[in-house]
Amino acid sequence: MDFGHLYTFNDVFKGERDSVNEWRKANERPEFKLEEEKLGKTELTASDGTTPLRPTDDSNVIGLSLSGGGIRSAAFCLGVLQALNASKILRNIDYLSTVSGGGYIGSSLSAGMTASGGHFPFQSYLSEDETPSLQHVRDYSNYLFPKGAVDFLHNASIYTRGLVANVVLVLPFLLLAAALTILVYSLIGFTYFAGTICLTVLLFAFTIRWAIERSKPESDVAVEIPNSWTTNIGRLILVVFLVAFCELQPFILSVTLAADQTKLLPTLIMWVKRIVLVLTPLATIIAFVGEKFGSVIKGALESERIRDKMFGFAAKSAVYVAALVVPLLLWLLYLQLSYWGFRPPMQAVGHAALAKVAAVFSAGWLSGWGTYIIVALYILLAAACFILTFWMRPNANSLHPLYRDRLSKAFLFEPLKTVPRDPDTGVQRPLEALHPKLSDLSDADSPYHLINTALNVQGSKQVNRRGRNADFFIFSKRFVGSKATDYVATADMQEVMPGLNLRTAMATSGAAASSNMGAATIKPLTPTLALLNIRLGYWLRNPRRVAQRGSWNWRANFYFLLEMFGRLDETRRSIYLTDGGHIENLGIYELLRRRCKVIIAVDAEADPQMAFGSFNVLERYALIDLGVRIDLPWQQVADVSKATSEAIDEKGNADKKHGPHVAIGEIGYPGNRKGILIYIKSSLTGDENDYVFHYKRRYAAFPHETTLDQFFSEEQFEAYRALGFHATYRFFSRTDDFAHRDPNENSCIRDHLAFLDTLFPLPPKPDPCWPQPNSSFVDWLNADAAAAAADDTAKKAAAASSAVVADAAKRIATAAETAAKAAAKRKNRRRAGQ
């Protein structure tokens, strides 16, 4: 194919099939094949006119998804991966789909298996020391500040560099605005709000003309929206407000310069400055935690408790206050720059030498030429800053490189079974870093990895019609792209984007804090987040523009302004990618698109209410976009986990229930094809390890501690890892119960479980001393059915017994009443005889 050739999803699917078949061949599994999606003999056609492809029914494609959730999800998913490996299931996984925190450990797995020829890098042995790979991940669980204060200083310096770069990008606009204001005010002369008054009169006249036009009889059938009148009058209203704002500035400036400083407006501006200075630290904090703050607000406002609702309204108000602070700072800076056009900034300087310079400038101002100097100076400074922006690439000064390097240090390394000690110091050398390209990931040594990100399209009129603000965008070994941009070969994208590799894709997938966050965007905070350089996202060449080659796009240096105002779309030469959780946080969507027969989904997001919010979002996307229905009995998992958590919080103990941590659901694909969803939820049932139970007693939020906490201790990391292993291994070893539909409601459930028994045989028993409750999932189903039947029989027996007792009591009461009546009659006869 030609360089930069664009591929459809069907082309992508065919290429992925070839990679997956290499992995299957290495594990002695049969190839999987593709066919066109049909209902009977009728081909099913998508909205774009193409016929989707699907694996043949006997291909049995299996996908594993690892959800977002930061280091918490990485730890839990590590335990899941260890359990899947111990259960001999990992080698049967065809697709690995990861998001955000799940991508940390998923990328580590892909890189490690590629480097080691297919060996699982996190093998756990009961030996004196853990494997170096596992030790390394534990050591870097506090990956943002692994060396403490030193790393804090390093991070702060990089953040400051980004802030300065943002100042250089924004300052030209403030300087030119101030220069224009000074010229208009002092040199041209100015009648306050003259333009606003003229435009308002014009707007009034046009509106009357429109009203007359609309009143004509023939206009009764005319379309009201849209038409040229509606569009043009709307634009004129916007111009009136814009001109009024611009004309307000010289008015404010003139009042500020007035000799009488007791006037209201100067005093008000002074207080605004003070308030802004006080609120700026608060605004910065809120901006940093903006994404999670939005989730907290939504949960509080949806709560039934008045206290929670009040907190939600207060938090929402805080967001709007934070959103106003930075724009107010820019406005005050503009006013200050304009003020200096009339009052030299050195007048208040106390140093003798500078005071003389200030005197000269003051004389110049009084004679009139000082204003020209300051205007010329502003224009020169604006030009200098504008030129500097051509050397400031958009990804270079955001927080993305820092985040990428911290993550790759923690999770991308060469896995070794042993690490020799330095003969002089006795210290083990650190594991070598791995920076593989995406295209270098092995086909034969690991599952095919899909790294999910969100393509931000807030400004798109086509892709964003549904208001999601994002589209699904993937990185993989063979292809990069989305439905909105089409797909391009990964090797071609890497040629025009030299910085694109596995660590870049991993960091982009986890870019939770950003000015634009897809469906999670807090619009009032967008400018503030951009200006404060809270930007973990990544600017990538648009797949549609890869064929143009050239690694430098000078326009991209100004795309920062598009971030500020949320005007991102899929048409420009560069596109903006952020956390995959900004559109779908489970990673299941892309596996549904590939029609996987079995999907093992790991949900390790923060969900303290056990409301399965991300799953509910996925259900909606799957039905609308893919025509896929999902039936999952997740409420059973939620009920047990909430009851267990409440019991531990209140009493320090809970019943030892063996599950469920897992729910088995049914996937309904187009064409009457069925799939199975194995949903592993971060949850508690009371029978977890003692140290997990101990951690829960002390930290009530476990296992749903906030994603804002990215500074895990060894104990915290191990609690989540152990929970992930426990939930997964005990399910596949048929030790724990699992949530499922009643066979009387869904007759296919028994067939699904029998298929899982065939696909995932019982793993080797780790300890022969412990009993094996059931040898198959079907046995569990039968046991549940028997238990339900016994319970029903007991209830009926109790009801029947109660009826017999009640009948006997009634008869006794009737007999007693009859006897009493007979006794009364005999007594009456005796009296009558006397």
PDB file of N, CA and C in Angstrom, residues 198-267:
ATOM      1  N   CYS A 198     -24.842  52.692  18.231  1.00  0.00           N
ATOM      2  CA  CYS A 198     -25.164  52.636  16.789  1.00  0.00           C
ATOM      3  C   CYS A 198     -25.603  51.232  16.370  1.00  0.00           C
ATOM      4  N   LEU A 199     -24.872  50.238  16.843  1.00  0.00           N
ATOM      5  CA  LEU A 199     -25.221  48.862  16.488  1.00  0.00           C
ATOM      6  C   LEU A 199     -26.563  48.451  17.099  1.00  0.00           C
ATOM      7  N   THR A 200     -26.859  48.916  18.302  1.00  0.00           N
ATOM      8  CA  THR A 200     -28.148  48.596  18.932  1.00  0.00           C
ATOM      9  C   THR A 200     -29.295  49.189  18.134  1.00  0.00           C
ATOM     10  N   VAL A 201     -29.115  50.445  17.689  1.00  0.00           N
ATOM     11  CA  VAL A 201     -30.147  51.076  16.847  1.00  0.00           C
ATOM     12  C   VAL A 201     -30.325  50.284  15.559  1.00  0.00           C
ATOM     13  N   LEU A 202     -29.195  49.859  14.969  1.00  0.00           N
ATOM     14  CA  LEU A 202     -29.257  49.065  13.742  1.00  0.00           C
ATOM     15  C   LEU A 202     -29.970  47.736  13.986  1.00  0.00           C
ATOM     16  N   LEU A 203     -29.657  47.095  15.109  1.00  0.00           N
ATOM     17  CA  LEU A 203     -30.315  45.842  15.464  1.00  0.00           C
ATOM     18  C   LEU A 203     -31.818  46.046  15.635  1.00  0.00           C
ATOM     19  N   PHE A 204     -32.201  47.150  16.279  1.00  0.00           N
ATOM     20  CA  PHE A 204     -33.610  47.465  16.487  1.00  0.00           C
ATOM     21  C   PHE A 204     -34.326  47.633  15.147  1.00  0.00           C
ATOM     22  N   ALA A 205     -33.681  48.365  14.216  1.00  0.00           N
ATOM     23  CA  ALA A 205     -34.292  48.611  12.908  1.00  0.00           C
ATOM     24  C   ALA A 205     -34.441  47.312  12.118  1.00  0.00           C
ATOM     25  N   PHE A 206     -33.409  46.499  12.102  1.00  0.00           N
ATOM     26  CA  PHE A 206     -33.483  45.221  11.374  1.00  0.00           C
ATOM     27  C   PHE A 206     -34.545  44.301  11.966  1.00  0.00           C
ATOM     28  N   THR A 207     -34.685  44.311  13.292  1.00  0.00           N
ATOM     29  CA  THR A 207     -35.655  43.437  13.949  1.00  0.00           C
ATOM     30  C   THR A 207     -37.086  43.868  13.604  1.00  0.00           C
ATOM     31  N   ILE A 208     -37.324  45.203  13.561  1.00  0.00           N
ATOM     32  CA  ILE A 208     -38.646  45.693  13.142  1.00  0.00           C
ATOM     33  C   ILE A 208     -38.935  45.274  11.706  1.00  0.00           C
ATOM     34  N   ARG A 209     -37.911  45.416  10.853  1.00  0.00           N
ATOM     35  CA  ARG A 209     -38.088  45.006   9.442  1.00  0.00           C
ATOM     36  C   ARG A 209     -38.407  43.522   9.350  1.00  0.00           C
ATOM     37  N   TRP A 210     -37.761  42.709  10.167  1.00  0.00           N
ATOM     38  CA  TRP A 210     -38.006  41.254  10.188  1.00  0.00           C
ATOM     39  C   TRP A 210     -39.431  40.952  10.664  1.00  0.00           C
ATOM     40  N   ALA A 211     -39.872  41.697  11.705  1.00  0.00           N
ATOM     41  CA  ALA A 211     -41.219  41.488  12.233  1.00  0.00           C
ATOM     42  C   ALA A 211     -42.271  41.786  11.172  1.00  0.00           C
ATOM     43  N   ILE A 212     -42.046  42.865  10.387  1.00  0.00           N
ATOM     44  CA  ILE A 212     -42.996  43.211   9.311  1.00  0.00           C
ATOM     45  C   ILE A 212     -42.998  42.134   8.234  1.00  0.00           C
ATOM     46  N   GLU A 213     -41.794  41.678   7.881  1.00  0.00           N
ATOM     47  CA  GLU A 213     -41.659  40.634   6.859  1.00  0.00           C
ATOM     48  C   GLU A 213     -42.360  39.345   7.296  1.00  0.00           C
ATOM     49  N   ARG A 214     -42.201  39.040   8.574  1.00  0.00           N
ATOM     50  CA  ARG A 214     -42.795  37.806   9.091  1.00  0.00           C
ATOM     51  C   ARG A 214     -44.310  37.900   9.179  1.00  0.00           C
ATOM     52  N   SER A 215     -44.856  39.130   9.215  1.00  0.00           N
ATOM     53  CA  SER A 215     -46.299  39.326   9.359  1.00  0.00           C
ATOM     54  C   SER A 215     -47.046  39.244   8.034  1.00  0.00           C
ATOM     55  N   LYS A 216     -46.348  39.136   6.921  1.00  0.00           N
ATOM     56  CA  LYS A 216     -47.015  39.015   5.625  1.00  0.00           C
ATOM     57  C   LYS A 216     -47.755  37.688   5.525  1.00  0.00           C
ATOM     58  N   PRO A 217     -48.913  37.654   4.854  1.00  0.00           N
ATOM     59  CA  PRO A 217     -49.716  36.406   4.761  1.00  0.00           C
ATOM     60  C   PRO A 217     -48.940  35.237   4.182  1.00  0.00           C
ATOM     61  N   GLU A 218     -48.107  35.548   3.167  1.00  0.00           N
ATOM     62  CA  GLU A 218     -47.386  34.445   2.526  1.00  0.00           C
ATOM     63  C   GLU A 218     -46.322  33.846   3.429  1.00  0.00           C
ATOM     64  N   SER A 219     -45.989  34.531   4.562  1.00  0.00           N
ATOM     65  CA  SER A 219     -44.971  34.020   5.486  1.00  0.00           C
ATOM     66  C   SER A 219     -45.512  32.967   6.436  1.00  0.00           C
ATOM     67  N   ASP A 220     -46.845  32.725   6.394  1.00  0.00           N
ATOM     68  CA  ASP A 220     -47.416  31.739   7.316  1.00  0.00           C
ATOM     69  C   ASP A 220     -46.851  30.346   7.097  1.00  0.00           C
ATOM     70  N   VAL A 221     -46.491  30.073   5.844  1.00  0.00           N
ATOM     71  CA  VAL A 221     -45.969  28.731   5.538  1.00  0.00           C
ATOM     72  C   VAL A 221     -44.444  28.716   5.488  1.00  0.00           C
ATOM     73  N   ALA A 222     -43.833  29.867   5.753  1.00  0.00           N
ATOM     74  CA  ALA A 222     -42.366  29.946   5.685  1.00  0.00           C
ATOM     75  C   ALA A 222     -41.740  29.230   6.877  1.00  0.00           C
ATOM     76  N   VAL A 223     -40.533  28.716   6.670  1.00  0.00           N
ATOM     77  CA  VAL A 223     -39.796  28.027   7.729  1.00  0.00           C
ATOM     78  C   VAL A 223     -39.179  29.057   8.673  1.00  0.00           C
ATOM     79  N   GLU A 224     -39.418  28.887   9.978  1.00  0.00           N
ATOM     80  CA  GLU A 224     -38.885  29.827  10.956  1.00  0.00           C
ATOM     81  C   GLU A 224     -37.407  29.588  11.242  1.00  0.00           C
ATOM     82  N   ILE A 225     -37.064  28.310  11.389  1.00  0.00           N
ATOM     83  CA  ILE A 225     -35.676  27.939  11.682  1.00  0.00           C
ATOM     84  C   ILE A 225     -35.283  26.773  10.784  1.00  0.00           C
ATOM     85  N   PRO A 226     -34.138  26.899  10.066  1.00  0.00           N
ATOM     86  CA  PRO A 226     -33.318  28.102   9.956  1.00  0.00           C
ATOM     87  C   PRO A 226     -33.712  28.926   8.740  1.00  0.00           C
ATOM     88  N   ASN A 227     -33.426  30.210   8.775  1.00  0.00           N
ATOM     89  CA  ASN A 227     -33.530  31.064   7.596  1.00  0.00           C
ATOM     90  C   ASN A 227     -32.514  32.184   7.726  1.00  0.00           C
ATOM     91  N   SER A 228     -32.355  32.982   6.700  1.00  0.00           N
ATOM     92  CA  SER A 228     -31.296  33.999   6.682  1.00  0.00           C
ATOM     93  C   SER A 228     -31.523  35.069   7.748  1.00  0.00           C
ATOM     94  N   TRP A 229     -32.796  35.422   7.999  1.00  0.00           N
ATOM     95  CA  TRP A 229     -33.075  36.419   9.025  1.00  0.00           C
ATOM     96  C   TRP A 229     -32.597  35.928  10.403  1.00  0.00           C
ATOM     97  N   THR A 230     -32.964  34.706  10.732  1.00  0.00           N
ATOM     98  CA  THR A 230     -32.575  34.152  12.037  1.00  0.00           C
ATOM     99  C   THR A 230     -31.059  34.158  12.209  1.00  0.00           C
ATOM    100  N   THR A 231     -30.357  33.722  11.183  1.00  0.00           N
ATOM    101  CA  THR A 231     -28.898  33.638  11.255  1.00  0.00           C
ATOM    102  C   THR A 231     -28.255  35.006  11.391  1.00  0.00           C
ATOM    103  N   ASN A 232     -28.667  35.950  10.551  1.00  0.00           N
ATOM    104  CA  ASN A 232     -28.019  37.266  10.530  1.00  0.00           C
ATOM    105  C   ASN A 232     -28.338  38.095  11.775  1.00  0.00           C
ATOM    106  N   ILE A 233     -29.605  38.032  12.242  1.00  0.00           N
ATOM    107  CA  ILE A 233     -29.951  38.758  13.460  1.00  0.00           C
ATOM    108  C   ILE A 233     -29.182  38.185  14.651  1.00  0.00           C
ATOM    109  N   GLY A 234     -29.031  36.857  14.692  1.00  0.00           N
ATOM    110  CA  GLY A 234     -28.260  36.230  15.765  1.00  0.00           C
ATOM    111  C   GLY A 234     -26.818  36.688  15.756  1.00  0.00           C
ATOM    112  N   ARG A 235     -26.230  36.778  14.573  1.00  0.00           N
ATOM    113  CA  ARG A 235     -24.841  37.244  14.475  1.00  0.00           C
ATOM    114  C   ARG A 235     -24.720  38.701  14.916  1.00  0.00           C
ATOM    115  N   LEU A 236     -25.713  39.507  14.568  1.00  0.00           N
ATOM    116  CA  LEU A 236     -25.666  40.920  14.939  1.00  0.00           C
ATOM    117  C   LEU A 236     -25.775  41.090  16.457  1.00  0.00           C
ATOM    118  N   ILE A 237     -26.604  40.269  17.099  1.00  0.00           N
ATOM    119  CA  ILE A 237     -26.708  40.313  18.565  1.00  0.00           C
ATOM    120  C   ILE A 237     -25.359  40.001  19.200  1.00  0.00           C
ATOM    121  N   LEU A 238     -24.676  38.996  18.661  1.00  0.00           N
ATOM    122  CA  LEU A 238     -23.359  38.623  19.195  1.00  0.00           C
ATOM    123  C   LEU A 238     -22.366  39.768  19.018  1.00  0.00           C
ATOM    124  N   VAL A 239     -22.411  40.447  17.866  1.00  0.00           N
ATOM    125  CA  VAL A 239     -21.502  41.569  17.607  1.00  0.00           C
ATOM    126  C   VAL A 239     -21.776  42.711  18.573  1.00  0.00           C
ATOM    127  N   VAL A 240     -23.052  42.978  18.870  1.00  0.00           N
ATOM    128  CA  VAL A 240     -23.404  44.046  19.804  1.00  0.00           C
ATOM    129  C   VAL A 240     -22.782  43.785  21.175  1.00  0.00           C
ATOM    130  N   PHE A 241     -22.922  42.565  21.669  1.00  0.00           N
ATOM    131  CA  PHE A 241     -22.354  42.231  22.978  1.00  0.00           C
ATOM    132  C   PHE A 241     -20.832  42.318  22.963  1.00  0.00           C
ATOM    133  N   LEU A 242     -20.211  41.868  21.868  1.00  0.00           N
ATOM    134  CA  LEU A 242     -18.758  41.902  21.782  1.00  0.00           C
ATOM    135  C   LEU A 242     -18.238  43.341  21.758  1.00  0.00           C
ATOM    136  N   VAL A 243     -18.880  44.189  20.961  1.00  0.00           N
ATOM    137  CA  VAL A 243     -18.463  45.597  20.882  1.00  0.00           C
ATOM    138  C   VAL A 243     -18.698  46.299  22.220  1.00  0.00           C
ATOM    139  N   ALA A 244     -19.821  45.980  22.868  1.00  0.00           N
ATOM    140  CA  ALA A 244     -20.108  46.587  24.169  1.00  0.00           C
ATOM    141  C   ALA A 244     -19.018  46.229  25.185  1.00  0.00           C
ATOM    142  N   PHE A 245     -18.567  44.964  25.173  1.00  0.00           N
ATOM    143  CA  PHE A 245     -17.507  44.554  26.097  1.00  0.00           C
ATOM    144  C   PHE A 245     -16.207  45.298  25.796  1.00  0.00           C
ATOM    145  N   CYS A 246     -15.890  45.413  24.509  1.00  0.00           N
ATOM    146  CA  CYS A 246     -14.654  46.108  24.140  1.00  0.00           C
ATOM    147  C   CYS A 246     -14.712  47.584  24.527  1.00  0.00           C
ATOM    148  N   GLU A 247     -15.868  48.218  24.321  1.00  0.00           N
ATOM    149  CA  GLU A 247     -15.999  49.640  24.648  1.00  0.00           C
ATOM    150  C   GLU A 247     -16.071  49.875  26.159  1.00  0.00           C
ATOM    151  N   LEU A 248     -16.382  48.838  26.904  1.00  0.00           N
ATOM    152  CA  LEU A 248     -16.417  48.961  28.359  1.00  0.00           C
ATOM    153  C   LEU A 248     -15.017  49.155  28.934  1.00  0.00           C
ATOM    154  N   GLN A 249     -14.009  48.613  28.266  1.00  0.00           N
ATOM    155  CA  GLN A 249     -12.653  48.646  28.811  1.00  0.00           C
ATOM    156  C   GLN A 249     -12.098  50.069  28.907  1.00  0.00           C
ATOM    157  N   PRO A 250     -12.173  50.897  27.843  1.00  0.00           N
ATOM    158  CA  PRO A 250     -11.696  52.285  28.006  1.00  0.00           C
ATOM    159  C   PRO A 250     -12.465  53.057  29.077  1.00  0.00           C
ATOM    160  N   PHE A 251     -13.752  52.756  29.221  1.00  0.00           N
ATOM    161  CA  PHE A 251     -14.541  53.415  30.262  1.00  0.00           C
ATOM    162  C   PHE A 251     -14.002  53.064  31.648  1.00  0.00           C
ATOM    163  N   ILE A 252     -13.738  51.753  31.862  1.00  0.00           N
ATOM    164  CA  ILE A 252     -13.173  51.331  33.145  1.00  0.00           C
ATOM    165  C   ILE A 252     -11.807  51.974  33.357  1.00  0.00           C
ATOM    166  N   LEU A 253     -11.022  52.034  32.284  1.00  0.00           N
ATOM    167  CA  LEU A 253      -9.690  52.608  32.382  1.00  0.00           C
ATOM    168  C   LEU A 253      -9.748  54.093  32.736  1.00  0.00           C
ATOM    169  N   SER A 254     -10.677  54.811  32.128  1.00  0.00           N
ATOM    170  CA  SER A 254     -10.789  56.245  32.400  1.00  0.00           C
ATOM    171  C   SER A 254     -11.194  56.505  33.842  1.00  0.00           C
ATOM    172  N   VAL A 255     -12.085  55.677  34.373  1.00  0.00           N
ATOM    173  CA  VAL A 255     -12.496  55.831  35.766  1.00  0.00           C
ATOM    174  C   VAL A 255     -11.327  55.528  36.697  1.00  0.00           C
ATOM    175  N   THR A 256     -10.554  54.497  36.339  1.00  0.00           N
ATOM    176  CA  THR A 256      -9.407  54.121  37.162  1.00  0.00           C
ATOM    177  C   THR A 256      -8.356  55.230  37.184  1.00  0.00           C
ATOM    178  N   LEU A 257      -8.195  55.927  36.052  1.00  0.00           N
ATOM    179  CA  LEU A 257      -7.196  56.988  35.958  1.00  0.00           C
ATOM    180  C   LEU A 257      -7.662  58.299  36.573  1.00  0.00           C
ATOM    181  N   ALA A 258      -8.939  58.384  36.893  1.00  0.00           N
ATOM    182  CA  ALA A 258      -9.485  59.628  37.451  1.00  0.00           C
ATOM    183  C   ALA A 258      -8.783  59.979  38.758  1.00  0.00           C
ATOM    184  N   ALA A 259      -8.716  61.253  39.021  1.00  0.00           N
ATOM    185  CA  ALA A 259      -8.015  61.701  40.235  1.00  0.00           C
ATOM    186  C   ALA A 259      -8.747  61.289  41.495  1.00  0.00           C
ATOM    187  N   ASP A 260     -10.040  61.246  41.444  1.00  0.00           N
ATOM    188  CA  ASP A 260     -10.820  60.925  42.631  1.00  0.00           C
ATOM    189  C   ASP A 260     -10.850  59.415  42.822  1.00  0.00           C
ATOM    190  N   GLN A 261     -10.021  58.890  43.713  1.00  0.00           N
ATOM    191  CA  GLN A 261      -9.913  57.459  43.920  1.00  0.00           C
ATOM    192  C   GLN A 261     -10.977  56.923  44.880  1.00  0.00           C
ATOM    193  N   THR A 262     -11.870  57.806  45.305  1.00  0.00           N
ATOM    194  CA  THR A 262     -12.931  57.347  46.207  1.00  0.00           C
ATOM    195  C   THR A 262     -14.128  56.820  45.447  1.00  0.00           C
ATOM    196  N   LYS A 263     -14.067  56.888  44.130  1.00  0.00           N
ATOM    197  CA  LYS A 263     -15.201  56.429  43.338  1.00  0.00           C
ATOM    198  C   LYS A 263     -15.381  54.914  43.479  1.00  0.00           C
ATOM    199  N   LEU A 264     -16.576  54.476  43.169  1.00  0.00           N
ATOM    200  CA  LEU A 264     -16.948  53.084  43.409  1.00  0.00           C
ATOM    201  C   LEU A 264     -16.151  52.108  42.551  1.00  0.00           C
ATOM    202  N   LEU A 265     -16.003  52.413  41.253  1.00  0.00           N
ATOM    203  CA  LEU A 265     -15.409  51.435  40.337  1.00  0.00           C
ATOM    204  C   LEU A 265     -13.950  51.131  40.656  1.00  0.00           C
ATOM    205  N   PRO A 266     -13.089  52.131  40.879  1.00  0.00           N
ATOM    206  CA  PRO A 266     -11.710  51.787  41.257  1.00  0.00           C
ATOM    207  C   PRO A 266     -11.639  50.938  42.514  1.00  0.00           C
ATOM    208  N   THR A 267     -12.492  51.276  43.485  1.00  0.00           N
ATOM    209  CA  THR A 267     -12.519  50.485  44.722  1.00  0.00           C
ATOM    210  C   THR A 267     -12.949  49.051  44.444  1.00  0.00           C
TER     211      THR A 267
END
